[in-house]
PDB file of C-alpha atoms and ligand atoms in Angstrom:
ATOM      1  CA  UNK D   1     174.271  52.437  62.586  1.00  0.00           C
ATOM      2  CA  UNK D   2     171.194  52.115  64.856  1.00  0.00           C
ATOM      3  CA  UNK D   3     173.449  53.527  67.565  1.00  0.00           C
ATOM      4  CA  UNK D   4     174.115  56.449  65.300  1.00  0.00           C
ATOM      5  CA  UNK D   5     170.523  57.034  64.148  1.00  0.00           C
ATOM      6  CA  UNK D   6     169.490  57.317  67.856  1.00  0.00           C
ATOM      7  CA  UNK D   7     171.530  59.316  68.906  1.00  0.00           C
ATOM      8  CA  UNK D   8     171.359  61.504  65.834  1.00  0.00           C
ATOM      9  CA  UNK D   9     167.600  61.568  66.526  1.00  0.00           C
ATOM     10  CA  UNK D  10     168.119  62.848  69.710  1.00  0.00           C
ATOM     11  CA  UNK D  11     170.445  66.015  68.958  1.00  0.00           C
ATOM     12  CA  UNK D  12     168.018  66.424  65.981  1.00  0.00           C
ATOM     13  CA  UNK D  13     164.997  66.956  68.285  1.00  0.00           C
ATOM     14  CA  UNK D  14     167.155  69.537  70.817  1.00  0.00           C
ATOM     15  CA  UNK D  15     168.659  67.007  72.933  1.00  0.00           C
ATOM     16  CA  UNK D  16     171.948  67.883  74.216  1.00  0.00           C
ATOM     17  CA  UNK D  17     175.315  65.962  73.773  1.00  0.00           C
ATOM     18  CA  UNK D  18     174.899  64.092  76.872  1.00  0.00           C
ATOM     19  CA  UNK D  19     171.413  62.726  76.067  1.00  0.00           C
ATOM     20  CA  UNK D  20     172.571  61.868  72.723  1.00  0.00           C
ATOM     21  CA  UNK D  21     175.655  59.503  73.675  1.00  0.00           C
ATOM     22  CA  UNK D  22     174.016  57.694  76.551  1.00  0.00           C
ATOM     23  CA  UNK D  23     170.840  57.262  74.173  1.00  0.00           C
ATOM     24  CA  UNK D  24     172.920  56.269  71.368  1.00  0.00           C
ATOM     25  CA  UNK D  25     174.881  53.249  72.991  1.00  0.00           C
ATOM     26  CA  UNK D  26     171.859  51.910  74.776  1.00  0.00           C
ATOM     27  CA  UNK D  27     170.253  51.268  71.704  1.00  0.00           C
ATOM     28  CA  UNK D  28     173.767  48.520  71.852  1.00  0.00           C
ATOM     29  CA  UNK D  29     173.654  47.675  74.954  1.00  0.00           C
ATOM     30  CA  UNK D  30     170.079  46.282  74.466  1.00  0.00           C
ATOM     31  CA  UNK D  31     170.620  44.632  71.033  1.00  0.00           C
ATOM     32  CA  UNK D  32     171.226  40.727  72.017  1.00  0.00           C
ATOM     33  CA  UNK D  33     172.496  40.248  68.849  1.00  0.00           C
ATOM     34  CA  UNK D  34     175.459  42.214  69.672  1.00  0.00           C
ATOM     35  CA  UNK D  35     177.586  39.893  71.547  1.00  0.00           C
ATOM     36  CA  UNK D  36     180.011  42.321  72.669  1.00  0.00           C
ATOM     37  CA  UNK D  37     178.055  45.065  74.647  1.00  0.00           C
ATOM     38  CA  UNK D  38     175.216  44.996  76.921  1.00  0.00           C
ATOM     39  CA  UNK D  39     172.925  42.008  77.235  1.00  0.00           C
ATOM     40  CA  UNK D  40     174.243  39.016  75.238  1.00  0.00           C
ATOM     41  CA  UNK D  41     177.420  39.783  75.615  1.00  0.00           C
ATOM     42  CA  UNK D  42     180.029  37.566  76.234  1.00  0.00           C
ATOM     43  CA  UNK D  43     180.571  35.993  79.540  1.00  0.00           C
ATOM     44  CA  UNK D  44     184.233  36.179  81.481  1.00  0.00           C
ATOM     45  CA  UNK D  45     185.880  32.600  82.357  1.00  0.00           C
ATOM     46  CA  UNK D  46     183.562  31.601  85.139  1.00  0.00           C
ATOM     47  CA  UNK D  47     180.555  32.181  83.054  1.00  0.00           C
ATOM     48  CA  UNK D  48     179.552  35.827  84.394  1.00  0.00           C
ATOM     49  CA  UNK D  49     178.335  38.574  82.234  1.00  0.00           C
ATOM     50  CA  UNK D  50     180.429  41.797  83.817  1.00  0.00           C
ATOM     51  CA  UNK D  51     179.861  44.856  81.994  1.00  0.00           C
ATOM     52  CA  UNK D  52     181.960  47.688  81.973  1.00  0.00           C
ATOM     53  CA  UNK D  53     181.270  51.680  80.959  1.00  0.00           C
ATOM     54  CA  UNK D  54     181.912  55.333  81.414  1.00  0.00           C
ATOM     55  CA  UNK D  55     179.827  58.869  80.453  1.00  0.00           C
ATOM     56  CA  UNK D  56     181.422  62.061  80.373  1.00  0.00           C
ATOM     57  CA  UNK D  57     180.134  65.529  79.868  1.00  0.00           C
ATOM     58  CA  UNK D  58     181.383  68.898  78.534  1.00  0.00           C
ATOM     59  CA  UNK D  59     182.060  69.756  81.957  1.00  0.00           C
ATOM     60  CA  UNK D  60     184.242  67.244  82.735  1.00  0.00           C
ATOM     61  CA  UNK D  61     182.344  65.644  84.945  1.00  0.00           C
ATOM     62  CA  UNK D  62     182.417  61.815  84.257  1.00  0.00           C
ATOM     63  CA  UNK D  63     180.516  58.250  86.001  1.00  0.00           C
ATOM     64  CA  UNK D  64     181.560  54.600  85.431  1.00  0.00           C
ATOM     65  CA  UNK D  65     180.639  51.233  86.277  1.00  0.00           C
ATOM     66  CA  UNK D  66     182.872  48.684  86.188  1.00  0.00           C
ATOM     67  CA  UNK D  67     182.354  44.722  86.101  1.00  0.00           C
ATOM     68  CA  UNK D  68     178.773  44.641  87.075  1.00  0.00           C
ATOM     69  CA  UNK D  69     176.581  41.975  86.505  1.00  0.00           C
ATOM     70  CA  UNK D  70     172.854  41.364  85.958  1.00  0.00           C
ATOM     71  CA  UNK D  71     172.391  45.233  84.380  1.00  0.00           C
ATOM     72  CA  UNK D  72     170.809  45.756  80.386  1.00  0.00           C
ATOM     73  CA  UNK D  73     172.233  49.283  80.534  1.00  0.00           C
ATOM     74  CA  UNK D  74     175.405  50.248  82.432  1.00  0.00           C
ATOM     75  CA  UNK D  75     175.958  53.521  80.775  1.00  0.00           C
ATOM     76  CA  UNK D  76     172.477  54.894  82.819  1.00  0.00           C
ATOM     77  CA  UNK D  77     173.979  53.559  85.909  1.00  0.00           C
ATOM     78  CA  UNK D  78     177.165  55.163  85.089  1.00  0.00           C
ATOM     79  CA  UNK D  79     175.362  58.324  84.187  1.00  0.00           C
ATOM     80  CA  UNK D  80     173.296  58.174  87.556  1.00  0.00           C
ATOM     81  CA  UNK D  81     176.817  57.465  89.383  1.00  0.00           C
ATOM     82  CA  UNK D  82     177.915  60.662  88.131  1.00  0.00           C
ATOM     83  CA  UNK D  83     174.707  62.568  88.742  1.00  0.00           C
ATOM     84  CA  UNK D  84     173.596  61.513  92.089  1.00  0.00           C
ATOM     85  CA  UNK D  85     176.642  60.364  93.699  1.00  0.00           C
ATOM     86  CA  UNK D  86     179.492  62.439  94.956  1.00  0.00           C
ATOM     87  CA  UNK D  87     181.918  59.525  93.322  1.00  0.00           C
ATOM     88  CA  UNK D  88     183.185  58.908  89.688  1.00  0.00           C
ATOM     89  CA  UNK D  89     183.460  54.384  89.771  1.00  0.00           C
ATOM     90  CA  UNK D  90     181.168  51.904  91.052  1.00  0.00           C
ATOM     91  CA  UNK D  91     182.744  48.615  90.880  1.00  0.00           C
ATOM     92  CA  UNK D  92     180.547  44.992  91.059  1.00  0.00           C
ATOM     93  CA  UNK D  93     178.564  44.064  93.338  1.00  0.00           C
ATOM     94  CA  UNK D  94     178.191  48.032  94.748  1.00  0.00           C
ATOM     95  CA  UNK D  95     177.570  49.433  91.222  1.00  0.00           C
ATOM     96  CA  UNK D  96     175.003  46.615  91.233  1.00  0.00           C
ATOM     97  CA  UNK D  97     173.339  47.575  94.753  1.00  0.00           C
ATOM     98  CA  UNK D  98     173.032  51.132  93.324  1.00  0.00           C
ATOM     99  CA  UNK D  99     171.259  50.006  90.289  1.00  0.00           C
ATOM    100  CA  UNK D 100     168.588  48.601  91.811  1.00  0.00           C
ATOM    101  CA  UNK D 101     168.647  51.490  94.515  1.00  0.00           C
ATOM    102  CA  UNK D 102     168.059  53.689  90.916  1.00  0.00           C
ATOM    103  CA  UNK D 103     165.328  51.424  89.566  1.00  0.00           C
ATOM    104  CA  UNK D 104     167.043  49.395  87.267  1.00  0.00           C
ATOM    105  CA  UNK D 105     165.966  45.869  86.905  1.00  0.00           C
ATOM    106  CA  UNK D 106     167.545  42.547  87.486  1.00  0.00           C
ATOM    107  CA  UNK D 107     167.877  40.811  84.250  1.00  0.00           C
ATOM    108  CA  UNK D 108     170.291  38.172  83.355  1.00  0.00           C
ATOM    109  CA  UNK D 109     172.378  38.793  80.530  1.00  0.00           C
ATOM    110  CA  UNK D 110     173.425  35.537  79.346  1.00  0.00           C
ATOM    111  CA  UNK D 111     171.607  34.649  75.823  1.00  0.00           C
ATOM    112  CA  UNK D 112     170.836  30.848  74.416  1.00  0.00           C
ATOM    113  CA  UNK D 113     173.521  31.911  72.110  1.00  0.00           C
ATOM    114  CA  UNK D 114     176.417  33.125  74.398  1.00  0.00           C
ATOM    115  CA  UNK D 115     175.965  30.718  77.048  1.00  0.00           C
ATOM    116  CA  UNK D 116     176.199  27.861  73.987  1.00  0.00           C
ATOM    117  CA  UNK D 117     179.220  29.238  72.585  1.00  0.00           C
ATOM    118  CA  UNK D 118     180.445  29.329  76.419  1.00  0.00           C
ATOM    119  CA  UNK D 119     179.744  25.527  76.504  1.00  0.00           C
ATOM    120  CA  UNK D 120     181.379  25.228  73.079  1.00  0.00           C
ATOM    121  CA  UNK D 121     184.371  27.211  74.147  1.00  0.00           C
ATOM    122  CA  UNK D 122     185.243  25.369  78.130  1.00  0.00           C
ATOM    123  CA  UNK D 123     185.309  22.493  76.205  1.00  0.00           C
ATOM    124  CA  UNK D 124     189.150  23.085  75.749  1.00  0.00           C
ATOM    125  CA  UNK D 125     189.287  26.585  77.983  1.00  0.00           C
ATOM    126  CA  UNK D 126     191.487  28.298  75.679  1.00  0.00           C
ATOM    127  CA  UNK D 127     192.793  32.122  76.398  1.00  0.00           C
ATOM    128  CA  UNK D 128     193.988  34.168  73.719  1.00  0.00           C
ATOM    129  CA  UNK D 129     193.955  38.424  74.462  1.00  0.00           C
ATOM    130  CA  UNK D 130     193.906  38.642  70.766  1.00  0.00           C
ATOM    131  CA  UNK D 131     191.028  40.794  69.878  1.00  0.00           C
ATOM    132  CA  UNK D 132     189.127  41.319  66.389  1.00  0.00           C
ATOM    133  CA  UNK D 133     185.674  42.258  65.194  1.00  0.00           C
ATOM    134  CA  UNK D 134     184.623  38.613  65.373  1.00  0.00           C
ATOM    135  CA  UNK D 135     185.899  38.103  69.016  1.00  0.00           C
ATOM    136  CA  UNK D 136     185.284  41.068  70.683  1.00  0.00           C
ATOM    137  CA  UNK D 137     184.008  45.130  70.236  1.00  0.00           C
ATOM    138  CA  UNK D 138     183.161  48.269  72.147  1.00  0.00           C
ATOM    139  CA  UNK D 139     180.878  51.348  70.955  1.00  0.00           C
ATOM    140  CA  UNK D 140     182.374  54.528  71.829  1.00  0.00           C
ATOM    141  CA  UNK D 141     180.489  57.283  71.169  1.00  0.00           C
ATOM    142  CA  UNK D 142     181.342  61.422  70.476  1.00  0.00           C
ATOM    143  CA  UNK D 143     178.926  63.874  70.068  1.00  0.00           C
ATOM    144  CA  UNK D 144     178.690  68.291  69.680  1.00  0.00           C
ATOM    145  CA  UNK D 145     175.412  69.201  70.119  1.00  0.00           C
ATOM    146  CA  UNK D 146     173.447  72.343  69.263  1.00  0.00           C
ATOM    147  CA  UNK D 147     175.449  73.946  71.791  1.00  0.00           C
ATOM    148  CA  UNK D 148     178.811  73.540  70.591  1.00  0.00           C
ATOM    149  CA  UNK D 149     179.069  71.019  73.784  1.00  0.00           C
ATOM    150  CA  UNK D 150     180.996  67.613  73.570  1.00  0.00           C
ATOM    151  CA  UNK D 151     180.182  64.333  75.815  1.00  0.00           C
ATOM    152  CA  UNK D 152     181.172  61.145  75.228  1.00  0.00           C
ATOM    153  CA  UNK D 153     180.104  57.532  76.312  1.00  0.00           C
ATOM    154  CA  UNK D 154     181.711  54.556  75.834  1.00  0.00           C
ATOM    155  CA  UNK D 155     180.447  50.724  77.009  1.00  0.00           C
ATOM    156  CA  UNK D 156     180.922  47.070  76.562  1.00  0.00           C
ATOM    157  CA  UNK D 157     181.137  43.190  78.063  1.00  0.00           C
ATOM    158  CA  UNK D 158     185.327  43.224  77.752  1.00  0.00           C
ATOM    159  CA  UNK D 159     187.065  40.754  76.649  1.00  0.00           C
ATOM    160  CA  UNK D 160     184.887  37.495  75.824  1.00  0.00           C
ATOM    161  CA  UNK D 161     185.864  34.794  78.615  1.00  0.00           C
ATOM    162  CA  UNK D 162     188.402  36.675  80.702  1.00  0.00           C
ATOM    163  CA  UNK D 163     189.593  36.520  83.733  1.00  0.00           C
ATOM    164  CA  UNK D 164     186.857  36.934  86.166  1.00  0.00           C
ATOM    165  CA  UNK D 165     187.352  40.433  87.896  1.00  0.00           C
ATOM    166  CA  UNK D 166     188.958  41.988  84.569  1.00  0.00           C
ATOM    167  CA  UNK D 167     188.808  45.168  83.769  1.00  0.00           C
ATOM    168  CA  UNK D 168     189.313  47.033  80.619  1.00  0.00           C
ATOM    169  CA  UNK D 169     190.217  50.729  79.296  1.00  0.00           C
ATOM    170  CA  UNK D 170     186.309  50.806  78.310  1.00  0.00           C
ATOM    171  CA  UNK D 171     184.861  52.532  81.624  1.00  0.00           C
ATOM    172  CA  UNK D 172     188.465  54.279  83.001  1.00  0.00           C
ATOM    173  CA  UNK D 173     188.401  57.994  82.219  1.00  0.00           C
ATOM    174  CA  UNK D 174     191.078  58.671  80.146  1.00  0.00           C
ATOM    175  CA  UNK D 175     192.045  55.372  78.490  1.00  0.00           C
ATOM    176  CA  UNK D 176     188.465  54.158  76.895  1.00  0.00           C
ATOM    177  CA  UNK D 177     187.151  58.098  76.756  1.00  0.00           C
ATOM    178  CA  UNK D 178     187.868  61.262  77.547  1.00  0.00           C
ATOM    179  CA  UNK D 179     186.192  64.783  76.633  1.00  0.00           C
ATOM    180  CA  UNK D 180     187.851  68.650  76.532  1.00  0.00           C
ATOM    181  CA  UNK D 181     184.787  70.737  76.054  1.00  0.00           C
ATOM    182  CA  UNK D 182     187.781  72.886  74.766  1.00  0.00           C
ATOM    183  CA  UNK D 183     189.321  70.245  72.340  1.00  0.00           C
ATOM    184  CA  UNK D 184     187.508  67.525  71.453  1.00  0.00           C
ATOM    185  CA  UNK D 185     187.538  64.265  72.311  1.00  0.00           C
ATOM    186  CA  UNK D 186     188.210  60.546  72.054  1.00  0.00           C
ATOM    187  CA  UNK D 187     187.638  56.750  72.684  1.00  0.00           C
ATOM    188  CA  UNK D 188     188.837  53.511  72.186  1.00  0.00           C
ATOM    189  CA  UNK D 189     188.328  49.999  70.997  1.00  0.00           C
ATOM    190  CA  UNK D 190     190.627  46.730  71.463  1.00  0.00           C
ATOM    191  CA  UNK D 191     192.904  45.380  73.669  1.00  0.00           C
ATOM    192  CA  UNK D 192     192.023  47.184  76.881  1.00  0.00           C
ATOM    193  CA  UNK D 193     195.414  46.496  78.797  1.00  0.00           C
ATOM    194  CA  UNK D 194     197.061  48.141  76.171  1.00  0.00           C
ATOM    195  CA  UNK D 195     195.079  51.819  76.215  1.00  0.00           C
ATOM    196  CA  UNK D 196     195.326  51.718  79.933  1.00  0.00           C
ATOM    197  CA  UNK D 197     198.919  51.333  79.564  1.00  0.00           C
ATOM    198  CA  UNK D 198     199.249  54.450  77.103  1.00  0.00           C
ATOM    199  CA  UNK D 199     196.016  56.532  78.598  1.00  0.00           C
ATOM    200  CA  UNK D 200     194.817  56.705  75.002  1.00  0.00           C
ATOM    201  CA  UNK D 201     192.127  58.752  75.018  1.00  0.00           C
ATOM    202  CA  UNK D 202     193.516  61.483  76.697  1.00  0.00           C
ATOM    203  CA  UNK D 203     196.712  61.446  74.884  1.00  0.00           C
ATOM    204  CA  UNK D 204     194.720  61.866  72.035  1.00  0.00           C
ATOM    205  CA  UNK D 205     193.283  64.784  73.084  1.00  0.00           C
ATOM    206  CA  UNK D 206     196.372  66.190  74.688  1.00  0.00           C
ATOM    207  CA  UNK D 207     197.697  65.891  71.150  1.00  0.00           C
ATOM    208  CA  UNK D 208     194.937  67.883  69.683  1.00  0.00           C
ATOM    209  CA  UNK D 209     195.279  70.549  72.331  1.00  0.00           C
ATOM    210  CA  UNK D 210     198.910  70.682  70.956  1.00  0.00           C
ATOM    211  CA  UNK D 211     197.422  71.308  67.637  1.00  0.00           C
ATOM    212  CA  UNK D 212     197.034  67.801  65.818  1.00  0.00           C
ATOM    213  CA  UNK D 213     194.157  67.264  63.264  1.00  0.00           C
ATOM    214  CA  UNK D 214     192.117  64.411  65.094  1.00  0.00           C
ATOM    215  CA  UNK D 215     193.287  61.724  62.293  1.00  0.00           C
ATOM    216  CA  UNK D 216     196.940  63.401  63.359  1.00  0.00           C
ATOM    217  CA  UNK D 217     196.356  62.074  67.034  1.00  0.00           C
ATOM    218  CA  UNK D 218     195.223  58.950  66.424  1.00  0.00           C
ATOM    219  CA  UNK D 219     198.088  57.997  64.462  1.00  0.00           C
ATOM    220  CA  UNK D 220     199.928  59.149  67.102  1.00  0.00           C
ATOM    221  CA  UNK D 221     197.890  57.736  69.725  1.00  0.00           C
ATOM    222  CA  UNK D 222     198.389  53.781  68.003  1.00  0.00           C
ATOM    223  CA  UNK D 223     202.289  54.708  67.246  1.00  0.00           C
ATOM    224  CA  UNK D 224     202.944  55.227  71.260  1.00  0.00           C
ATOM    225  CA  UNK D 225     201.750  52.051  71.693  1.00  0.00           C
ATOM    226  CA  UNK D 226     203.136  50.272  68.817  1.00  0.00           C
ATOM    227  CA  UNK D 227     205.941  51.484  70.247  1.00  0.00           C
ATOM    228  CA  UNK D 228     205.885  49.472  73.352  1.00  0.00           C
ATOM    229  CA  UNK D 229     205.051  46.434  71.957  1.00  0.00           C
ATOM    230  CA  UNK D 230     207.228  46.479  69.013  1.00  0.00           C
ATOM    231  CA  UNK D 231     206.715  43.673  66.251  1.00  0.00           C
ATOM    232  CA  UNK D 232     203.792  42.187  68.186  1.00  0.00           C
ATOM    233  CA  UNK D 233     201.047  41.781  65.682  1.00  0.00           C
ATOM    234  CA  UNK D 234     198.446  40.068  67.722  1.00  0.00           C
ATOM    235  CA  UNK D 235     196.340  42.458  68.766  1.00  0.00           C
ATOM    236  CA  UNK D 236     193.877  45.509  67.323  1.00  0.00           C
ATOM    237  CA  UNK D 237     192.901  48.861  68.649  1.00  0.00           C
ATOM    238  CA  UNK D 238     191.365  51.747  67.450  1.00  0.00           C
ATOM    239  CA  UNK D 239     190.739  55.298  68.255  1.00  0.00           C
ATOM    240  CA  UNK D 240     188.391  57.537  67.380  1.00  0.00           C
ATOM    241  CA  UNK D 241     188.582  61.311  67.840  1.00  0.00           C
ATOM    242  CA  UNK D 242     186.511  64.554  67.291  1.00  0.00           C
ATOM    243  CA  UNK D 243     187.657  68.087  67.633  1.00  0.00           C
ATOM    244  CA  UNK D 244     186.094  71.394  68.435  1.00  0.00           C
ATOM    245  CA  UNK D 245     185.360  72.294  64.600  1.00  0.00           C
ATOM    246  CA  UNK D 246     183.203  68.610  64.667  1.00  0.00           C
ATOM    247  CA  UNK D 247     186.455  66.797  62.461  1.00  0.00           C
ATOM    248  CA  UNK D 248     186.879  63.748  62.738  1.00  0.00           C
ATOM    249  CA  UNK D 249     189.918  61.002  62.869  1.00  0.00           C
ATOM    250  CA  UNK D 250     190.264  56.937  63.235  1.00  0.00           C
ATOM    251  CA  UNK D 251     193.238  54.907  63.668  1.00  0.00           C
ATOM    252  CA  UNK D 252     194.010  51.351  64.427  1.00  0.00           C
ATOM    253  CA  UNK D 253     196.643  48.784  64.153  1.00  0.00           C
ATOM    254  CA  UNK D 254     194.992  46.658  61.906  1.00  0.00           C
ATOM    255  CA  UNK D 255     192.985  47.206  58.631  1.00  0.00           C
ATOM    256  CA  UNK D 256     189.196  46.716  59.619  1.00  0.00           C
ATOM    257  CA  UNK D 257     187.877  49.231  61.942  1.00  0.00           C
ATOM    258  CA  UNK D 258     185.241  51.790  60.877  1.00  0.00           C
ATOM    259  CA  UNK D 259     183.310  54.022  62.371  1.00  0.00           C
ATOM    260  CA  UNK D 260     179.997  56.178  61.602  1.00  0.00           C
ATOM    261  CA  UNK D 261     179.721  59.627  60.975  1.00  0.00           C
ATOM    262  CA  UNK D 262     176.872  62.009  61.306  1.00  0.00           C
ATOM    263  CA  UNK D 263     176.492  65.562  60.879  1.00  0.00           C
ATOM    264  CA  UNK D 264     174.556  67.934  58.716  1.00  0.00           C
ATOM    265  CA  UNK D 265     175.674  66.909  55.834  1.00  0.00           C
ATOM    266  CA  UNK D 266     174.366  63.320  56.080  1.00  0.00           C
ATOM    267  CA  UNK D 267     176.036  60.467  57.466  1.00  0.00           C
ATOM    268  CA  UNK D 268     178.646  57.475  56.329  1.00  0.00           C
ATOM    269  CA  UNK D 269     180.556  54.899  57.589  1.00  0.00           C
ATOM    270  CA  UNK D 270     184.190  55.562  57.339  1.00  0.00           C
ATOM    271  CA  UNK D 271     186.957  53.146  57.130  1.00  0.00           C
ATOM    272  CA  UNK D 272     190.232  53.989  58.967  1.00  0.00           C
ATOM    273  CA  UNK D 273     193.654  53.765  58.431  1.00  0.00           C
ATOM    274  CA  UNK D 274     195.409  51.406  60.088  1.00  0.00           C
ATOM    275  CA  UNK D 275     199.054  50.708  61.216  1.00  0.00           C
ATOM    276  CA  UNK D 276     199.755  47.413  59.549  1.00  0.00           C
ATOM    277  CA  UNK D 277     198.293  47.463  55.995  1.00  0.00           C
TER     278      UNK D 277
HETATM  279  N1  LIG Y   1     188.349  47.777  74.997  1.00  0.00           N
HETATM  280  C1  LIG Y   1     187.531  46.955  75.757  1.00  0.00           C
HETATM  281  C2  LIG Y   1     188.216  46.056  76.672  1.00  0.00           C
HETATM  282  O1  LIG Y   1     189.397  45.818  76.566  1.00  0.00           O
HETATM  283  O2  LIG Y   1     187.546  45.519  77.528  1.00  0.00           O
END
């Protein structure tokens, strides 16, 4: 919701789409508290914070960051990837280097409360992928501004205590977010390795272009991959897409995912669908 407001705020006072999405998930990435995005967010295996995240505008331009350390606010640096560098990814220790190059400060994103429940959890070093709204989120956000023009931004800390060097769907164009200033457009939350596997995001807005609603496309977009992993129950994801008209869709595999919606006509959380009841 704060996330929302923000960015809401920011179309509100003539910002553009752009503006709105990066200034929306920042207000995330900053929020301690939130132990899945930005600073105090969980570590990977070894301890590290490594962020991951990806901006992309109605022109289809598009900048990520992946796995960085020691940044509040990845989605700026991804942002300033795609506006001052001829290149779309930044991986680790570069995307870092850059950072600084840009202004950002060193800060280190391990909280008293993560790096406890880090102690708490080496104590027996156990790995499970499977991903819920206690374990693990992302914010994806869509917005149309005043314009009629679409961007999209989409950030997070991956999967708590993974594999150092792991990478998600959060920051690759395509899988954790993509935009069609003609279409619409799309992100995703969940098992990362699984929206990679299936591009999600663009699917989804592939399947609009074909003429699906956006709550058509996300049911799609979760049946494709239900599809490859047939009878496993162990895992969540869930898509959120927006087309051209400003509708709006949500799908996941399991009951629980919600999203918030804001547009003239005042704004609500909406509960989605989901694949398994
Ligand atoms: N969807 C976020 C991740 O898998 O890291």
């Amino acid at each position: 919701m704060n996330a929302t407001n923000k960015a809401w705020e920011v179309l509100k006072s003539g910002g553009n789409a752009l503006d709105a999405v990066e200034q929306g998930v920042r207000v995330e990435e900053a929020d301690e508290t939130n132990e899945t995005v930005g600073k105090g967010g969980r570590p990977d295996r070894d301890g590290n914070v490594t962020l991951d995240a990806c901006i992309m505008d109605k022109d289809g331009n598009c900048g990520s960051v992946v796995c960085m350390e020691n940044i509040v606010h990845p989605i700026s640096v991804a942002r300033k990837v795609m506006e001052e560098t001829p290149h779309i990814i930044l991986a680790g220790k570069g995307a870092e280097k850059f950072a600084y190059e840009q202004g950002f400060k060193k800060e280190d994103l391990l909280t008293e409360s993560t790096k406890k429940q880090y102690e708490e959890w080496l104590k027996k070093s156990e790995y499970e992928t499977t991903i819920n709204i206690e374990n693990h989120d992302t914010i994806g956000m869509l917005a149309i501004d005043e314009k009629g023009d679409m961007a999209g931004a989409c950030t997070t800390s991956g999967m708590a205590y993974k594999v150092a060097g792991r990478v998600g769907d959060s920051p690759i164009i395509g899988a954790g977010l993509f935009i069609d200033n003609e279409v619409g457009g799309a992100t995703a939350t969940g098992v990362g390795e699984e929206v990679i596997r299936t591009v999600g995001s663009f699917l989804i807005v592939e399947l609009m272009r074909q003429g699906k609603s956006p709550q058509e496309a996300c049911e799609e977009g979760v049946k494709r991959i239900m599809k490859k992993n047939e009878g496993r129950k162990d895992f969540q994801i869930g898509f959120l897409a927006i087309n051209k008209n400003g509708e709006t869709g949500g799908y996941c595999v399991h009951p629980g995912f919600t999203y918030r919606e804001y547009s003239e006509n005042g704004h609500e959380n909406r509960k989605v669908t989901s694949f398994y009841e």
